C-alpha atoms as an extended CHARMM CRD file, in Angstrom:
* protein
*
       151  EXT
         1         1  UNK       CA             16.3140000000      -15.5160000000       -4.2760000000  PROA      1               0.0000000000
         2         2  UNK       CA             17.3740000000      -12.1350000000       -5.8080000000  PROA      2               0.0000000000
         3         3  UNK       CA             17.3650000000       -8.7560000000       -3.8110000000  PROA      3               0.0000000000
         4         4  UNK       CA             18.4500000000       -5.2390000000       -4.5600000000  PROA      4               0.0000000000
         5         5  UNK       CA             20.6770000000       -3.3960000000       -2.1820000000  PROA      5               0.0000000000
         6         6  UNK       CA             22.6490000000       -0.1690000000       -2.2620000000  PROA      6               0.0000000000
         7         7  UNK       CA             26.2120000000       -0.0320000000       -1.0890000000  PROA      7               0.0000000000
         8         8  UNK       CA             28.0520000000        3.3930000000       -1.0610000000  PROA      8               0.0000000000
         9         9  UNK       CA             25.2480000000        4.6930000000       -3.3210000000  PROA      9               0.0000000000
        10        10  UNK       CA             25.5640000000        2.0850000000       -5.9850000000  PROA      10              0.0000000000
        11        11  UNK       CA             22.9520000000       -0.3970000000       -6.5060000000  PROA      11              0.0000000000
        12        12  UNK       CA             23.4370000000       -4.0350000000       -6.9910000000  PROA      12              0.0000000000
        13        13  UNK       CA             21.5690000000       -7.3440000000       -7.1840000000  PROA      13              0.0000000000
        14        14  UNK       CA             22.7360000000       -9.9150000000       -4.5950000000  PROA      14              0.0000000000
        15        15  UNK       CA             21.4180000000      -13.6160000000       -4.5930000000  PROA      15              0.0000000000
        16        16  UNK       CA             20.6570000000      -15.7100000000       -1.5560000000  PROA      16              0.0000000000
        17        17  UNK       CA             21.4600000000      -19.5440000000       -2.3470000000  PROA      17              0.0000000000
        18        18  UNK       CA             18.4440000000      -21.3410000000       -0.7330000000  PROA      18              0.0000000000
        19        19  UNK       CA             20.3420000000      -24.7150000000       -1.0520000000  PROA      19              0.0000000000
        20        20  UNK       CA             23.2980000000      -23.3680000000        0.8690000000  PROA      20              0.0000000000
        21        21  UNK       CA             21.3560000000      -21.0230000000        3.2360000000  PROA      21              0.0000000000
        22        22  UNK       CA             23.7290000000      -18.1910000000        2.4820000000  PROA      22              0.0000000000
        23        23  UNK       CA             24.2030000000      -15.0750000000        0.3960000000  PROA      23              0.0000000000
        24        24  UNK       CA             26.5610000000      -15.4710000000       -2.5160000000  PROA      24              0.0000000000
        25        25  UNK       CA             30.0290000000      -13.8000000000       -1.6140000000  PROA      25              0.0000000000
        26        26  UNK       CA             30.0460000000      -11.6190000000       -4.7910000000  PROA      26              0.0000000000
        27        27  UNK       CA             27.0070000000       -9.7270000000       -6.0940000000  PROA      27              0.0000000000
        28        28  UNK       CA             25.0260000000      -11.1050000000       -9.0940000000  PROA      28              0.0000000000
        29        29  UNK       CA             24.8620000000       -8.0210000000      -11.0360000000  PROA      29              0.0000000000
        30        30  UNK       CA             26.2020000000       -4.2650000000      -10.6620000000  PROA      30              0.0000000000
        31        31  UNK       CA             24.3210000000       -1.1530000000      -11.3610000000  PROA      31              0.0000000000
        32        32  UNK       CA             20.8800000000       -2.8260000000      -11.1710000000  PROA      32              0.0000000000
        33        33  UNK       CA             17.9600000000       -1.7190000000       -9.0010000000  PROA      33              0.0000000000
        34        34  UNK       CA             15.5100000000       -4.2350000000       -9.9080000000  PROA      34              0.0000000000
        35        35  UNK       CA             15.9630000000       -7.8940000000      -11.1920000000  PROA      35              0.0000000000
        36        36  UNK       CA             13.2320000000      -10.4410000000      -11.7680000000  PROA      36              0.0000000000
        37        37  UNK       CA             13.4460000000      -13.9730000000      -13.6410000000  PROA      37              0.0000000000
        38        38  UNK       CA             10.3840000000      -15.4730000000      -15.2870000000  PROA      38              0.0000000000
        39        39  UNK       CA              9.1850000000      -18.6480000000      -13.6630000000  PROA      39              0.0000000000
        40        40  UNK       CA             10.1300000000      -20.7730000000      -16.6270000000  PROA      40              0.0000000000
        41        41  UNK       CA             13.6240000000      -19.2950000000      -16.5900000000  PROA      41              0.0000000000
        42        42  UNK       CA             13.3440000000      -18.1800000000      -20.1310000000  PROA      42              0.0000000000
        43        43  UNK       CA             13.5450000000      -14.3290000000      -19.4130000000  PROA      43              0.0000000000
        44        44  UNK       CA             15.4570000000      -11.8600000000      -17.1100000000  PROA      44              0.0000000000
        45        45  UNK       CA             14.1540000000       -8.3850000000      -16.5620000000  PROA      45              0.0000000000
        46        46  UNK       CA             15.9220000000       -5.7250000000      -14.9010000000  PROA      46              0.0000000000
        47        47  UNK       CA             16.2020000000       -1.9020000000      -14.3950000000  PROA      47              0.0000000000
        48        48  UNK       CA             19.4680000000       -0.0760000000      -14.7900000000  PROA      48              0.0000000000
        49        49  UNK       CA             20.5350000000        1.7490000000      -11.5360000000  PROA      49              0.0000000000
        50        50  UNK       CA             22.0500000000        4.6380000000      -13.4630000000  PROA      50              0.0000000000
        51        51  UNK       CA             20.3180000000        5.1780000000      -16.6350000000  PROA      51              0.0000000000
        52        52  UNK       CA             16.7980000000        4.0780000000      -15.2520000000  PROA      52              0.0000000000
        53        53  UNK       CA             16.1490000000        2.2110000000      -18.2630000000  PROA      53              0.0000000000
        54        54  UNK       CA             14.6490000000       -1.5220000000      -18.3200000000  PROA      54              0.0000000000
        55        55  UNK       CA             16.0330000000       -4.3320000000      -20.1100000000  PROA      55              0.0000000000
        56        56  UNK       CA             14.7520000000       -7.9030000000      -20.9680000000  PROA      56              0.0000000000
        57        57  UNK       CA             17.0960000000      -10.7350000000      -21.6500000000  PROA      57              0.0000000000
        58        58  UNK       CA             16.3020000000      -14.0630000000      -23.5440000000  PROA      58              0.0000000000
        59        59  UNK       CA             18.2910000000      -16.5580000000      -21.3220000000  PROA      59              0.0000000000
        60        60  UNK       CA             18.6250000000      -19.0530000000      -23.9390000000  PROA      60              0.0000000000
        61        61  UNK       CA             20.3580000000      -16.9890000000      -26.5430000000  PROA      61              0.0000000000
        62        62  UNK       CA             21.6230000000      -14.2900000000      -24.2500000000  PROA      62              0.0000000000
        63        63  UNK       CA             19.9600000000      -11.5840000000      -26.3040000000  PROA      63              0.0000000000
        64        64  UNK       CA             19.2890000000       -8.3890000000      -24.3910000000  PROA      64              0.0000000000
        65        65  UNK       CA             16.8940000000       -5.6870000000      -25.5940000000  PROA      65              0.0000000000
        66        66  UNK       CA             15.7100000000       -2.3680000000      -24.0850000000  PROA      66              0.0000000000
        67        67  UNK       CA             12.0390000000       -2.5080000000      -22.9910000000  PROA      67              0.0000000000
        68        68  UNK       CA             10.2550000000        0.7750000000      -23.7750000000  PROA      68              0.0000000000
        69        69  UNK       CA              8.6350000000        1.3310000000      -20.2360000000  PROA      69              0.0000000000
        70        70  UNK       CA              8.6700000000        4.6820000000      -18.6450000000  PROA      70              0.0000000000
        71        71  UNK       CA              6.9850000000        5.8230000000      -15.3860000000  PROA      71              0.0000000000
        72        72  UNK       CA              6.1520000000        9.2020000000      -13.7170000000  PROA      72              0.0000000000
        73        73  UNK       CA              8.7160000000       10.6140000000      -11.3410000000  PROA      73              0.0000000000
        74        74  UNK       CA              6.1110000000       10.3540000000       -8.7140000000  PROA      74              0.0000000000
        75        75  UNK       CA              5.4690000000        6.7220000000       -8.9680000000  PROA      75              0.0000000000
        76        76  UNK       CA              7.3380000000        5.1780000000       -5.9730000000  PROA      76              0.0000000000
        77        77  UNK       CA              6.0970000000        1.3960000000       -6.2130000000  PROA      77              0.0000000000
        78        78  UNK       CA              6.9020000000       -0.7000000000       -9.1790000000  PROA      78              0.0000000000
        79        79  UNK       CA              4.9270000000       -4.0040000000       -9.8070000000  PROA      79              0.0000000000
        80        80  UNK       CA              5.9560000000       -6.3930000000      -12.6270000000  PROA      80              0.0000000000
        81        81  UNK       CA              4.6220000000      -10.0850000000      -13.4990000000  PROA      81              0.0000000000
        82        82  UNK       CA              6.4910000000      -11.8250000000      -16.2640000000  PROA      82              0.0000000000
        83        83  UNK       CA              4.4820000000      -14.2820000000      -18.0870000000  PROA      83              0.0000000000
        84        84  UNK       CA              5.2980000000      -16.5870000000      -21.0060000000  PROA      84              0.0000000000
        85        85  UNK       CA              4.1030000000      -13.9250000000      -23.6700000000  PROA      85              0.0000000000
        86        86  UNK       CA              4.8890000000      -10.7180000000      -21.7940000000  PROA      86              0.0000000000
        87        87  UNK       CA              5.3080000000       -8.3420000000      -19.0380000000  PROA      87              0.0000000000
        88        88  UNK       CA              2.3190000000       -7.0050000000      -16.9730000000  PROA      88              0.0000000000
        89        89  UNK       CA              2.8800000000       -3.9090000000      -14.9170000000  PROA      89              0.0000000000
        90        90  UNK       CA              1.0700000000       -0.7960000000      -13.2850000000  PROA      90              0.0000000000
        91        91  UNK       CA              1.6060000000        2.5920000000      -14.2920000000  PROA      91              0.0000000000
        92        92  UNK       CA              0.4650000000        5.6820000000      -12.2250000000  PROA      92              0.0000000000
        93        93  UNK       CA             -2.2050000000        7.8420000000      -13.6230000000  PROA      93              0.0000000000
        94        94  UNK       CA             -2.2930000000       10.3480000000      -10.7620000000  PROA      94              0.0000000000
        95        95  UNK       CA             -2.3690000000       10.4420000000       -6.9790000000  PROA      95              0.0000000000
        96        96  UNK       CA             -3.8150000000        6.9980000000       -6.2710000000  PROA      96              0.0000000000
        97        97  UNK       CA             -5.0060000000        5.5640000000       -9.6780000000  PROA      97              0.0000000000
        98        98  UNK       CA             -3.0900000000        3.0340000000      -11.7890000000  PROA      98              0.0000000000
        99        99  UNK       CA             -3.5370000000        1.5380000000      -15.1980000000  PROA      99              0.0000000000
       100       100  UNK       CA             -2.6710000000       -2.0970000000      -15.9010000000  PROA      100             0.0000000000
       101       101  UNK       CA             -0.2970000000       -2.2910000000      -18.8180000000  PROA      101             0.0000000000
       102       102  UNK       CA              1.2410000000       -5.3190000000      -20.9110000000  PROA      102             0.0000000000
       103       103  UNK       CA              4.4890000000       -5.3970000000      -22.6710000000  PROA      103             0.0000000000
       104       104  UNK       CA              4.3070000000       -8.0470000000      -25.4270000000  PROA      104             0.0000000000
       105       105  UNK       CA              7.6790000000      -10.0270000000      -25.9980000000  PROA      105             0.0000000000
       106       106  UNK       CA              6.7210000000      -10.5290000000      -29.7720000000  PROA      106             0.0000000000
       107       107  UNK       CA              5.2850000000       -7.1600000000      -30.9450000000  PROA      107             0.0000000000
       108       108  UNK       CA              7.6620000000       -5.1270000000      -28.6680000000  PROA      108             0.0000000000
       109       109  UNK       CA              4.3600000000       -2.8830000000      -27.7410000000  PROA      109             0.0000000000
       110       110  UNK       CA              3.0340000000       -1.6370000000      -24.5070000000  PROA      110             0.0000000000
       111       111  UNK       CA             -0.9700000000       -1.7560000000      -24.3140000000  PROA      111             0.0000000000
       112       112  UNK       CA             -3.5140000000       -1.2150000000      -21.8590000000  PROA      112             0.0000000000
       113       113  UNK       CA             -4.9300000000       -4.4600000000      -20.4240000000  PROA      113             0.0000000000
       114       114  UNK       CA             -8.1740000000       -3.0950000000      -18.7630000000  PROA      114             0.0000000000
       115       115  UNK       CA             -9.3720000000       -0.3220000000      -21.1650000000  PROA      115             0.0000000000
       116       116  UNK       CA            -12.2400000000        0.9220000000      -19.0040000000  PROA      116             0.0000000000
       117       117  UNK       CA            -10.7410000000        0.0990000000      -15.4900000000  PROA      117             0.0000000000
       118       118  UNK       CA             -8.3640000000        1.9340000000      -13.2110000000  PROA      118             0.0000000000
       119       119  UNK       CA             -6.5900000000        0.4030000000      -10.1890000000  PROA      119             0.0000000000
       120       120  UNK       CA             -6.7290000000        1.9810000000       -6.9670000000  PROA      120             0.0000000000
       121       121  UNK       CA             -3.5030000000        0.1060000000       -5.8190000000  PROA      121             0.0000000000
       122       122  UNK       CA             -0.2080000000       -0.7810000000       -7.6140000000  PROA      122             0.0000000000
       123       123  UNK       CA             -0.3160000000       -4.3340000000       -6.4070000000  PROA      123             0.0000000000
       124       124  UNK       CA             -1.8770000000       -7.0410000000       -8.5190000000  PROA      124             0.0000000000
       125       125  UNK       CA             -1.2910000000      -10.6090000000       -9.4010000000  PROA      125             0.0000000000
       126       126  UNK       CA             -2.1710000000      -12.6720000000      -12.7960000000  PROA      126             0.0000000000
       127       127  UNK       CA             -3.2420000000      -16.2950000000      -12.7180000000  PROA      127             0.0000000000
       128       128  UNK       CA             -0.8440000000      -18.8290000000      -13.9910000000  PROA      128             0.0000000000
       129       129  UNK       CA             -3.1860000000      -19.1680000000      -17.3480000000  PROA      129             0.0000000000
       130       130  UNK       CA             -3.4200000000      -15.3370000000      -17.7310000000  PROA      130             0.0000000000
       131       131  UNK       CA             -7.1840000000      -15.6010000000      -17.5600000000  PROA      131             0.0000000000
       132       132  UNK       CA             -7.8240000000      -13.8040000000      -14.1710000000  PROA      132             0.0000000000
       133       133  UNK       CA             -6.5300000000      -10.7810000000      -12.5290000000  PROA      133             0.0000000000
       134       134  UNK       CA             -6.4680000000      -10.3200000000       -8.8620000000  PROA      134             0.0000000000
       135       135  UNK       CA             -6.2810000000       -6.7610000000       -7.4130000000  PROA      135             0.0000000000
       136       136  UNK       CA             -7.1330000000       -4.7980000000       -4.3200000000  PROA      136             0.0000000000
       137       137  UNK       CA            -10.1800000000       -2.7330000000       -4.2780000000  PROA      137             0.0000000000
       138       138  UNK       CA            -10.5470000000       -0.1020000000       -1.5580000000  PROA      138             0.0000000000
       139       139  UNK       CA            -12.9880000000        2.2070000000       -0.4420000000  PROA      139             0.0000000000
       140       140  UNK       CA            -12.8870000000        4.3530000000        2.7910000000  PROA      140             0.0000000000
       141       141  UNK       CA            -12.7100000000        1.9270000000        5.6240000000  PROA      141             0.0000000000
       142       142  UNK       CA            -12.8200000000       -1.2210000000        3.4250000000  PROA      142             0.0000000000
       143       143  UNK       CA            -10.3560000000       -3.3910000000        1.3590000000  PROA      143             0.0000000000
       144       144  UNK       CA            -11.2190000000       -6.2990000000       -0.7970000000  PROA      144             0.0000000000
       145       145  UNK       CA             -9.5840000000       -8.3860000000       -3.5120000000  PROA      145             0.0000000000
       146       146  UNK       CA            -11.1600000000       -8.2490000000       -6.7890000000  PROA      146             0.0000000000
       147       147  UNK       CA            -11.1610000000      -10.8800000000       -9.4180000000  PROA      147             0.0000000000
       148       148  UNK       CA            -11.5030000000       -9.6290000000      -12.9180000000  PROA      148             0.0000000000
       149       149  UNK       CA            -11.3040000000      -11.7600000000      -16.0570000000  PROA      149             0.0000000000
       150       150  UNK       CA             -8.5710000000      -10.7330000000      -18.5440000000  PROA      150             0.0000000000
       151       151  UNK       CA             -9.3600000000      -10.0010000000      -22.1460000000  PROA      151             0.0000000000
């Protein structure tokens, strides 16, 4: 289990070893404030704690590339889901509305996933086969989970 922590104003990624039931004595990575590995172990994704840039590593080759993702300075919550072909994430449009976006590993481009739909929360989930999107739908006094088919 990887988690970010700030020590003396410097971000680092620490790792909890589930088998040994303890946190590794040395940080896994310095100057990173976000770290995610893909479920298949093929990719690692992180945000640099100093430059605020995002990076993707192809774990088999060790190749690291910068990912062209930027966010509004007002966006406090970042949500990412790594899948085989790319990275799903939400981008703040204004106060409470988000767009679901996708960074394609092959084309290296970012595109909107749901062209005519905005999300009212940054949280979402994508099915394992990438055919469905699960997201929170909210109206005053009511909160539901919506299920949408992905294009």
